[in-house]
XYZ file of C-alpha atoms in Angstrom:
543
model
C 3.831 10.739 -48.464
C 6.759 13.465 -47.805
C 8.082 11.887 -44.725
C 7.297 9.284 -42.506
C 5.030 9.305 -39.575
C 6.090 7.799 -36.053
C 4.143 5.695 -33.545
C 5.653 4.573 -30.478
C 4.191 1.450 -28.579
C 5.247 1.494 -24.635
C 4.320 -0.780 -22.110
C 3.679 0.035 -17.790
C 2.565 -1.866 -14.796
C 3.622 -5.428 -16.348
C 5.314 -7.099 -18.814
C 3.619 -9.667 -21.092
C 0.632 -7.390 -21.716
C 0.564 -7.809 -25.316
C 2.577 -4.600 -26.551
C 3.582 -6.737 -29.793
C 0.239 -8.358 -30.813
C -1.073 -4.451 -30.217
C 1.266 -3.199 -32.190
C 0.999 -5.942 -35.239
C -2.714 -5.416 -35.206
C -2.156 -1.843 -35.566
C -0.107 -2.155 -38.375
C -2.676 -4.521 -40.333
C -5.266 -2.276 -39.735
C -3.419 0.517 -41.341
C -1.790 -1.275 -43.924
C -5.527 -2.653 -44.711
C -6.460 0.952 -45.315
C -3.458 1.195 -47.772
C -0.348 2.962 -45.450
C 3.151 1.033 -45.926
C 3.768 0.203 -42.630
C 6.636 -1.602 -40.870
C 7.288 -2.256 -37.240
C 10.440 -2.307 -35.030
C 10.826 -3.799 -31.490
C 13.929 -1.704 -29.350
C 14.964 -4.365 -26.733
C 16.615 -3.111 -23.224
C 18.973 -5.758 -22.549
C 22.940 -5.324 -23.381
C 23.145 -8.939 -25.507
C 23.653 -7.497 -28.889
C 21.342 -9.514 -30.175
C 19.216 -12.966 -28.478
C 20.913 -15.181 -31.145
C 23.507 -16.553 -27.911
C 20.112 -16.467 -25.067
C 19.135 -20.032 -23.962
C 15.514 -20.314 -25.289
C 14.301 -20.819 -21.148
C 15.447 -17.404 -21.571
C 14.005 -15.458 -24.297
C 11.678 -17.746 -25.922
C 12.411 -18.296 -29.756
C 15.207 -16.862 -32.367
C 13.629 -15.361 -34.866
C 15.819 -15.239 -37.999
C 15.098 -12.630 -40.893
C 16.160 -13.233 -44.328
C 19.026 -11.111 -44.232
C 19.991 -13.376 -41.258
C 19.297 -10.965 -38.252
C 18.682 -12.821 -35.325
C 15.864 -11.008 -33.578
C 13.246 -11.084 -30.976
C 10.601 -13.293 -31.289
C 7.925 -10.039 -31.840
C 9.437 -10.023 -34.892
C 7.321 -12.848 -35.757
C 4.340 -11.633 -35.175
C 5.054 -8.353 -37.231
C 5.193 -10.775 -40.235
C 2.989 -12.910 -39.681
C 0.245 -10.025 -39.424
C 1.846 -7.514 -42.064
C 2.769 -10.859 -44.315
C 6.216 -8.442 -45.209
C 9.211 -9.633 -44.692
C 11.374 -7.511 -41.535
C 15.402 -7.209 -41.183
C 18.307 -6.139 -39.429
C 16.790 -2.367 -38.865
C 13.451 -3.961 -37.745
C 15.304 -5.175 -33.992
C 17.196 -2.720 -32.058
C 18.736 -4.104 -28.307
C 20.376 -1.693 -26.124
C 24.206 -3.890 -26.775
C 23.772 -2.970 -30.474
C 23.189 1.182 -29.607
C 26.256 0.961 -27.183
C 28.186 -1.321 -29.714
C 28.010 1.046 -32.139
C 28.506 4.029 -29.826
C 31.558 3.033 -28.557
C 33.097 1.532 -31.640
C 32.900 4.851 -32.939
C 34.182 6.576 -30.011
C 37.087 4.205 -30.585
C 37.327 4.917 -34.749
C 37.629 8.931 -33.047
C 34.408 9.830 -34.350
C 33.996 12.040 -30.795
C 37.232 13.007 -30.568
C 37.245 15.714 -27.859
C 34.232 14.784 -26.357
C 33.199 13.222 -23.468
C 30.561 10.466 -24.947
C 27.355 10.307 -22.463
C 24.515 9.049 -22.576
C 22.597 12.077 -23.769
C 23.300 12.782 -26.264
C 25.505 10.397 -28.325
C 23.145 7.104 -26.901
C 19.796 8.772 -26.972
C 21.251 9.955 -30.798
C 22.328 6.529 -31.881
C 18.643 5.005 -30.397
C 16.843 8.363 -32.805
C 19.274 7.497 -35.599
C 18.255 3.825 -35.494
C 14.327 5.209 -35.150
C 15.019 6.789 -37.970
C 16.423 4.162 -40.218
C 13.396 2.425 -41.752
C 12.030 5.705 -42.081
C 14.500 7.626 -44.305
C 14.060 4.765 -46.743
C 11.153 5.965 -48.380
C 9.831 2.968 -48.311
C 7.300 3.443 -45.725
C 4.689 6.013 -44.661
C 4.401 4.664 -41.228
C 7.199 3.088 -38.647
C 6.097 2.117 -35.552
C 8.618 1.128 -32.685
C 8.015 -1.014 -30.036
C 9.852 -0.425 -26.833
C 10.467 -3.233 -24.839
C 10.002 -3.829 -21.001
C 7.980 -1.727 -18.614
C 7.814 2.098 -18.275
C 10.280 2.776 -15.250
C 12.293 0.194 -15.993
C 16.478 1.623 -15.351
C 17.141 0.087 -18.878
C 14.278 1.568 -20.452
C 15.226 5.026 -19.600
C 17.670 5.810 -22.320
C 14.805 5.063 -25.175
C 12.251 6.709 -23.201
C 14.342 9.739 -23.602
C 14.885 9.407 -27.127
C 11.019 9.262 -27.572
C 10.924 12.326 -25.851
C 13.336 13.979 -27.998
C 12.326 12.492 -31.131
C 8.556 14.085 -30.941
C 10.280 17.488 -30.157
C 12.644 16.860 -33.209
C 9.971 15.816 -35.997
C 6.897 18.355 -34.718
C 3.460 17.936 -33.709
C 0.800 15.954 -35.505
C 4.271 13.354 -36.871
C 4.789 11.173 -33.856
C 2.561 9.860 -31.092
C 2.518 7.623 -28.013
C 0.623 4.741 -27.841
C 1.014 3.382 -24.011
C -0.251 -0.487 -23.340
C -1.494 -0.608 -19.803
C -3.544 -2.856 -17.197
C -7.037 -2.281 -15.521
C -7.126 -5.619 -12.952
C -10.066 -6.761 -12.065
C -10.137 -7.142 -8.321
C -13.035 -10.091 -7.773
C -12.882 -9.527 -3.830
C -14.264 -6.240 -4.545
C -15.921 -6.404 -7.750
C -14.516 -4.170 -9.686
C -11.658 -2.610 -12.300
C -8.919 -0.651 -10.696
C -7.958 2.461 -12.434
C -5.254 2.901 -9.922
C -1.586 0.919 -11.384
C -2.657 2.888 -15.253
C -2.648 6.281 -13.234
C 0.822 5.340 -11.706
C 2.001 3.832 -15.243
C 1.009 7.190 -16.665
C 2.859 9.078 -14.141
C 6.248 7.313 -14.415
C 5.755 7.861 -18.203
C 5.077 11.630 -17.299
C 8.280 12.294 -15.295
C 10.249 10.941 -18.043
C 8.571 14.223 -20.018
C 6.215 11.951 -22.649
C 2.651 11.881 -22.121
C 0.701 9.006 -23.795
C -1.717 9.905 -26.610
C -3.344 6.911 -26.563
C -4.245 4.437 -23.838
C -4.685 0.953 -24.522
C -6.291 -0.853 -21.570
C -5.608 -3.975 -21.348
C -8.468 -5.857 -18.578
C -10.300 -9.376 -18.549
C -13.668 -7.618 -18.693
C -15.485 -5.141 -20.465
C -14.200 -1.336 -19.618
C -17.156 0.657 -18.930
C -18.000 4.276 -20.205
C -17.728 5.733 -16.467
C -13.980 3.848 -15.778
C -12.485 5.673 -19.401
C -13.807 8.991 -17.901
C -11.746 8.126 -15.223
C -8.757 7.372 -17.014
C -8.854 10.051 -19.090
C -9.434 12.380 -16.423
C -6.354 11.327 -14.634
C -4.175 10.683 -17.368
C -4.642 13.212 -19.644
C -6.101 12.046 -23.025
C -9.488 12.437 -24.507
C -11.918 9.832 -23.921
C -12.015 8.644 -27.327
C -8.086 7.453 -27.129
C -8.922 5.141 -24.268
C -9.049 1.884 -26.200
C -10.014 -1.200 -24.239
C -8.214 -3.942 -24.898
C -10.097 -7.846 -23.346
C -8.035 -10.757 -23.470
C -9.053 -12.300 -26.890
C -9.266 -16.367 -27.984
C -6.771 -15.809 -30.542
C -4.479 -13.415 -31.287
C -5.767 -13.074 -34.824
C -9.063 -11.847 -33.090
C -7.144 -8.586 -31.825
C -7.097 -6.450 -34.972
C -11.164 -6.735 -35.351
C -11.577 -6.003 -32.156
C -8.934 -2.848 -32.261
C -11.422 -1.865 -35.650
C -14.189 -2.148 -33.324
C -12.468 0.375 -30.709
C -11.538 2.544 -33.325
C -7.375 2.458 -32.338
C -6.530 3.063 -36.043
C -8.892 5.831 -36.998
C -7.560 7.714 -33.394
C -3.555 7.035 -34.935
C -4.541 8.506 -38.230
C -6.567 11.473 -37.073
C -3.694 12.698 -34.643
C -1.160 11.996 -36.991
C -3.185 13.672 -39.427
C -3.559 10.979 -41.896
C -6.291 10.500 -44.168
C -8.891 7.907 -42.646
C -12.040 8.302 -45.271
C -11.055 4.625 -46.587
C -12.003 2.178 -44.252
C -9.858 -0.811 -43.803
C -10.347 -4.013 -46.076
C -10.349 -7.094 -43.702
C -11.929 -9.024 -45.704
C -9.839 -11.731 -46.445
C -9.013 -11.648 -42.338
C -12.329 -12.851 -41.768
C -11.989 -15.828 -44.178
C -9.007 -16.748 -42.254
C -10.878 -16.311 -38.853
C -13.508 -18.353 -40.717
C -11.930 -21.183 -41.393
C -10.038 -21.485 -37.830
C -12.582 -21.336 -36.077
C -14.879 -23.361 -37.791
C -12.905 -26.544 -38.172
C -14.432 -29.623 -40.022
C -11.534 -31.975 -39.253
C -9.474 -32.453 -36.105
C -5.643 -34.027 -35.059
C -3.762 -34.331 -32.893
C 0.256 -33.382 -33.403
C 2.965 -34.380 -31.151
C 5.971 -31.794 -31.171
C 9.008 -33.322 -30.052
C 11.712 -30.897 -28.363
C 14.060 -29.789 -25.231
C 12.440 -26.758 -24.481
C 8.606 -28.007 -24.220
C 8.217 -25.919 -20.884
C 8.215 -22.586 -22.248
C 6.107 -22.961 -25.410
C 7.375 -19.217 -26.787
C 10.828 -20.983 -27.632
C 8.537 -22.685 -30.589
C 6.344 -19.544 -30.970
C 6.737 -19.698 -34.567
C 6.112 -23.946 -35.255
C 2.649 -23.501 -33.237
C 1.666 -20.178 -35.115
C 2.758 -22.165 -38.447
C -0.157 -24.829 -37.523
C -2.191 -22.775 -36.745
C -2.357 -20.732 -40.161
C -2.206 -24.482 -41.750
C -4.881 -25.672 -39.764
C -7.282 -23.306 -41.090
C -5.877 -23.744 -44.446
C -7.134 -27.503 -43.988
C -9.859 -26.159 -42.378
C -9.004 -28.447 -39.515
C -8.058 -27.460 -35.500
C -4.439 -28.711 -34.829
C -3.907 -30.050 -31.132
C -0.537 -29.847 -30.425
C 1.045 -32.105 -27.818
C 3.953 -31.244 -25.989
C 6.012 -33.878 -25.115
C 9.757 -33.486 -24.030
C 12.693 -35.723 -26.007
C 14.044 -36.237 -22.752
C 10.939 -38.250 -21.099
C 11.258 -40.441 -24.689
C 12.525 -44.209 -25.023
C 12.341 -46.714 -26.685
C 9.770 -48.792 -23.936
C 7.562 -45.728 -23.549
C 7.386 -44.383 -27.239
C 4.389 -46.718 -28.238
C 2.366 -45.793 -25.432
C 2.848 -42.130 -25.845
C 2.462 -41.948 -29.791
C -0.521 -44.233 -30.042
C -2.954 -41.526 -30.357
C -1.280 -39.116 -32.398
C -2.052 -38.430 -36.067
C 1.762 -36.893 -36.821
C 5.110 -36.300 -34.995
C 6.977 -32.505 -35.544
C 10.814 -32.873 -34.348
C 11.822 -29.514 -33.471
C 14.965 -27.521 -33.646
C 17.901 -27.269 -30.734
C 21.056 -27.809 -30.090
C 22.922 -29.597 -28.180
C 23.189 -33.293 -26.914
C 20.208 -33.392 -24.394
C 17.351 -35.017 -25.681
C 18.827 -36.502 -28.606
C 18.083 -40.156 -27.588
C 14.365 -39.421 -27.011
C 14.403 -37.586 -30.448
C 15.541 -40.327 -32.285
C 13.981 -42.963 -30.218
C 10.352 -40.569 -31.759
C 11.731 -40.564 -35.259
C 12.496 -44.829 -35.319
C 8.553 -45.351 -34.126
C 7.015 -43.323 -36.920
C 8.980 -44.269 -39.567
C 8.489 -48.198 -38.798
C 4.890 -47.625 -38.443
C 4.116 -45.380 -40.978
C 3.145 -42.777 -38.686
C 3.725 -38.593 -40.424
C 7.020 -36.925 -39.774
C 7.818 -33.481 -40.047
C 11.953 -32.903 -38.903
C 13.223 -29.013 -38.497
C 17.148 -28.404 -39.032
C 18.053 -31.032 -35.435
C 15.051 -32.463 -35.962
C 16.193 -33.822 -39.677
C 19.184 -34.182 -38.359
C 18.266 -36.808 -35.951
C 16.179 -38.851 -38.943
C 19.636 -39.033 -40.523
C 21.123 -40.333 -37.811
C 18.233 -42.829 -37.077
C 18.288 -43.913 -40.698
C 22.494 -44.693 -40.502
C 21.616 -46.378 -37.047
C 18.941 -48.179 -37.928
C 18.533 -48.852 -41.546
C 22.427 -48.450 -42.872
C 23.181 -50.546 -39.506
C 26.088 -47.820 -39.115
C 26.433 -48.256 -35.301
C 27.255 -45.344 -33.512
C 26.319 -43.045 -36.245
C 26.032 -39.360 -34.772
C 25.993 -36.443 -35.280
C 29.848 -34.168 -34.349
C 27.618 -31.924 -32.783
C 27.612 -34.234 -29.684
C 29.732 -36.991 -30.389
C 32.865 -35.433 -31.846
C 34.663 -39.217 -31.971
C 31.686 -40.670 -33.555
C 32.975 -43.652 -36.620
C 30.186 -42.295 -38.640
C 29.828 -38.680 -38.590
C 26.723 -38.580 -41.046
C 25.875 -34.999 -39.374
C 29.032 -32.637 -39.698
C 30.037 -29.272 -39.199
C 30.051 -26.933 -42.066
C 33.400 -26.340 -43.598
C 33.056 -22.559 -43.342
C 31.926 -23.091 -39.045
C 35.172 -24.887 -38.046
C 37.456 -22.111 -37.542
C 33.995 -19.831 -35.941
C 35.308 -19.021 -31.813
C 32.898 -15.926 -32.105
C 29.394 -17.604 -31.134
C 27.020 -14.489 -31.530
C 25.955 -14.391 -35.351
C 28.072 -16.509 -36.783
C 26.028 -19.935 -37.808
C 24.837 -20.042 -41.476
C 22.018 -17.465 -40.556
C 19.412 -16.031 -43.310
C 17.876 -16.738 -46.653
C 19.529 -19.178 -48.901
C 18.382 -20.983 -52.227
C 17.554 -25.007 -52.914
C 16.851 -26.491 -56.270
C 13.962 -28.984 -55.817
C 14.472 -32.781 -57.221
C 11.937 -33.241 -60.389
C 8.619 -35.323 -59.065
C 9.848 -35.140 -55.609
C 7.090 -34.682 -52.539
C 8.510 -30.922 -51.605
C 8.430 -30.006 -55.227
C 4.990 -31.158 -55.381
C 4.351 -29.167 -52.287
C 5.847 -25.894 -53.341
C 4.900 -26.017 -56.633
C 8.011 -25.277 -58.105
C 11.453 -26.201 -58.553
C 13.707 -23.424 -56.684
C 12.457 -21.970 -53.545
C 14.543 -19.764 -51.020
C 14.304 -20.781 -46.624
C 15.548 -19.276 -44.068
C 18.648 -20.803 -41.717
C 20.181 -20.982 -38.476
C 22.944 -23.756 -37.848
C 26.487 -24.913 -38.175
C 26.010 -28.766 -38.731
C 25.035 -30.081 -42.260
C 23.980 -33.887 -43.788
C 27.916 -35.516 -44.703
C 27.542 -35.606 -48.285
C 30.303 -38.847 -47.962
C 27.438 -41.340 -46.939
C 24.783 -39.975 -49.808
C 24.992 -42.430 -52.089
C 24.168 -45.515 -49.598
C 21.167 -43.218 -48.118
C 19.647 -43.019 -51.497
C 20.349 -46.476 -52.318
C 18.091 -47.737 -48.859
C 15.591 -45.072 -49.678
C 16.146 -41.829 -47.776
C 16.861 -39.664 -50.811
C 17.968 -35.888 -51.247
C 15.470 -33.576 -52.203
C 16.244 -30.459 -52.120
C 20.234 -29.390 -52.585
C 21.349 -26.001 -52.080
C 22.606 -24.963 -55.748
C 26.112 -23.095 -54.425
C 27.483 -25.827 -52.039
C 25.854 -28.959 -52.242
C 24.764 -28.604 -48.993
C 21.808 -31.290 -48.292
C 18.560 -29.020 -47.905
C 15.362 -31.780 -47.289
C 15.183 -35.517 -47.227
C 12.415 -37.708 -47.818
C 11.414 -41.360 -47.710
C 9.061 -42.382 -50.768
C 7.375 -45.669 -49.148
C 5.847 -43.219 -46.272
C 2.268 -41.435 -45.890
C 4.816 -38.519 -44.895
C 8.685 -38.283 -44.265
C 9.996 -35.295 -44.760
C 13.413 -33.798 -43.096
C 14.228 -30.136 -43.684
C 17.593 -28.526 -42.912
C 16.057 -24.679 -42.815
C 13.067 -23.353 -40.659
C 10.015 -23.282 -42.534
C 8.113 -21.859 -39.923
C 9.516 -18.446 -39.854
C 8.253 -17.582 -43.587
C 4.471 -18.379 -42.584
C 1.753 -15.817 -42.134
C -1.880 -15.925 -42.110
C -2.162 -14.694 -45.774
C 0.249 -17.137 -46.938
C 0.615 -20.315 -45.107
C 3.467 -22.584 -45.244
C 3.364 -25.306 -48.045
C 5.079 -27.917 -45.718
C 3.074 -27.241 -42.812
C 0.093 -27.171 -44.543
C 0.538 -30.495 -46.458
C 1.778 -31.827 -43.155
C -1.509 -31.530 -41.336
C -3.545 -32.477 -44.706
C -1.134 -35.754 -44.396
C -2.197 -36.140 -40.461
C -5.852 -35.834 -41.546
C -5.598 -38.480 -44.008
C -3.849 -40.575 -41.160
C -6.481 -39.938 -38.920
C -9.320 -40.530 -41.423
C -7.500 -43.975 -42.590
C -6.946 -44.819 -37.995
C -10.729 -43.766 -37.863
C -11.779 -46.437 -41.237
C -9.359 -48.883 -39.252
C -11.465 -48.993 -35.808
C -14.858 -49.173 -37.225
């Protein structure tokens, strides 16, 4: 293609509706058909990034492998497109007045009077435009975050607005996510808060050309008449949208509604070929058609919003139906862990997952998890803190280093078998600066992750500023926690293991954020095949 073609994804009446899982299914649909397609999320908030937001707050980090930390859509756009995102792929509203008024200070303006229309509303089209002038794709679609009438939205609504005048008809188009409630008093759909959602979006100057409704029930044929009556679209671009079992469900059932064959024939696309799902369906298959079953306990500080481990739970899920097996995942909080209580609480389980944080809360209970399944053989998966704290239970415990911490929270500690990197101790900037991205590990010969992967170099993504103390390596390897995987440019510890162990494996990167439904990832899947073994050998126990 010439030039690129532009879909915009907004949101009205409520947040949460689903504007990212829309727009990823969209994109798989259209990249099924063969379009290069890559999404970007625009966030309103003034953060220039969520890398420094409390996970209560925002959910999860996602980290790219050029070491953006993004919004946790982000995710989801690779995990459905299985193509990796970047810097240019997450957009807040800090970064466009970052950049605007570091350039008004460099005298790029010089003169002027810098406003919000134009030099924002240019900075948010030059930014639209970035993926875009790459050549690299024949369709970009943006996300826009929070609601329609939203103060903080308004800027980027505006540069919508401007940006379909700028590129012509037929090159950019509005896709706006909406709610029909069902109102069970009355028994019936309410057409009324998408009317009103439409109308803010009209006095901003855009109108939608393409409603997607999301609703609990069925739309019927007499309700889209309705909505396209009063909102001005054809009947054809009201999609419905029903809350769906799984996300992976959505992108059938957008197929089924015909959202991308409405993009492509207003953006005047070809749409002879249909898409090519096929290997979709296997996946949908296998998930939900499960011949084994375990039961996982994720230990971590942030239980109560599950989004702030969006990307662990997605990971099982993609491994479960690689096993062919349904993953339970229990939630249980490292600060309700100890010692007396551990037993009782991991009895049933089939494998323990020690998630990431930071921070000293919970870091008892974490280790407290780790000591139980290592004496009893139990599965253990550790993520960056979560390998962390096996080290430190392994000095404690095995090396009989008392006191052994981490300087992350004990900065006097005698044994300081968790320090902080070299290059973080002179960091006072906290936004962006831990060891953030893609970075290469060399794979021990015969080892259990080199089995896994299949190779001996592989390449993980990072976020953190403490690292294994290579000082106390030597007595680790001697009591049988050995080094697995070291990075090849600093030493730096990458994954520990313990041989004599159904499964003990400790990895300083995030595994999770590389795994997508076409390509699961190798740990996580050999994880759950280790917890099905367990379970198989508990079930051979009892009988």
């Amino acid at each position: 293609m010439a030039s690129a073609k532009y879909i915009f994804v907004t949101g009205g009446v409520t947040s949460s509706l689903g504007k990212g899982i829309i727009a990823s299914s969209l994109a798989k649909l259209l990249q099924a058909r063969g379009f290069s397609v890559t999404i970007q999320k625009f966030d309103p908030y003034l953060n220039i990034d969520p890398g420094t937001l409390n996970p209560y707050e925002h959910g999860e980090c996602y980290v790219t492998d050029d070491g953006a930390e993004t919004d946790l859509d982000l995710g989801h756009y690779e995990r459905f497109l299985n193509t990796p995102t970047s810097q240019a792929n997450n957009v807040t509203t800090g970064r466009i007045y970052n950049s605007v008024i570091t350039k008004e200070r460099q005298g790029a303006y010089l003169g002027k009077t810098v406003q919000v229309i134009p030099h924002i509303t240019d900075e948010i089209k030059r930014s639209i435009r970035a993926l875009g002038d790459t050549g690299e794709y024949d369709i970009v679609i943006t996300e826009i975050g929070g609601c329609v009438g939203d103060i903080e939205s308004l800027p980027f609504i505006e540069a919508v607005r401007q940006f379909k005048w700028d590129v012509g008809p037929n090159n950019a188009i509005v896709i706006h996510l909406t709610l029909i409630p069902y109102l069970k008093s009355a028994g019936e759909l309410k057409t009324k808060p998408t009317q009103h959602s439409v109308k803010d979006l009209l006095e901003t100057g855009v109108q939608p050309d393409i409603l997607v409704c999301r609703s609990e029930h069925p739309i019927p044929q007499d309700i889209r008449k309705k909505i396209a009556l009063f909102c001005n679209v054809h009947i054809n671009s009201v999609i419905e949208a029903q809350d769906a079992d799984t996300i992976y469900d959505v992108p059938l059932m957008m197929k089924k509604e015909k959202l991308d064959e409405r993009v492509l024939v207003k953006l005047k696309l070809s749409h002879d070929k249909e898409p090519d799902m096929e290997g979709w369906k296997e996946f949908l298959g296998r998930l939900k058609n499960p011949s084994e079953e375990v039961t996982i306990g994720l230990v971590g500080k942030y239980v109560e919003l599950r989004d702030a481990y969006k990307s662990i739970a997605e990971a099982f899920i993609h491994a479960g139906a690689q096993n062919e097996c349904k993953v339970n995942i229990r939630w249980i909080h490292s600060e309700t862990l100890l010692p007396e209580n551990v037993e009782n609480l991991f009895e049933d389980l089939d494998g323990v997952l020690v998630a990431p944080g930071f921070g000293e809360r919970g870091i008892e209970g974490k280790i407290a998890a780790i000591r139980y399944v290592r004496e009893n053989q139990v599965p253990f998966f550790g993520i960056c803190l979560g390998m962390q704290c096996a080290v430190v239970e392994f000095a404690r415990n095995v090396l009989k280093l008392d006191g052994a911490a981490s300087t992350e929270w004990n900065q006097n500690t005698s044994h300081p078998v968790i320090n902080m990197m070299e290059d973080q101790k002179k960091v006072t900037i906290k936004g962006g600066t831990m060891r953030l991205g893609a970075y290469p590990c060399d794979l021990k010969k015969g080892s259990r992750a080199a089995q896994v992967y299949g190779k001996s170099k592989i390449s993980e993504r990072h976020r953190h500023r403490y690292e294994f103390n290579n000082q106390y390596l030597e007595a680790y390897e001697k009591a049988g926690m050995t080094a697995t995987g070291i990075n090849p440019d600093t030493g730096l510890v990458e994954i520990v293991e313990i041989k004599d162990h159904p499964w003990f494996v400790g990895v300083q990167f995030h595994p999770e954020l590389k795994s997508t439904v076409m390509n699961p990832q190798p740990l996580f899947v050999h994880f759950v095949k280790a917890a099905v073994e367990y379970a198989s050998a508990k079930r051979l126990v009892v009988r």
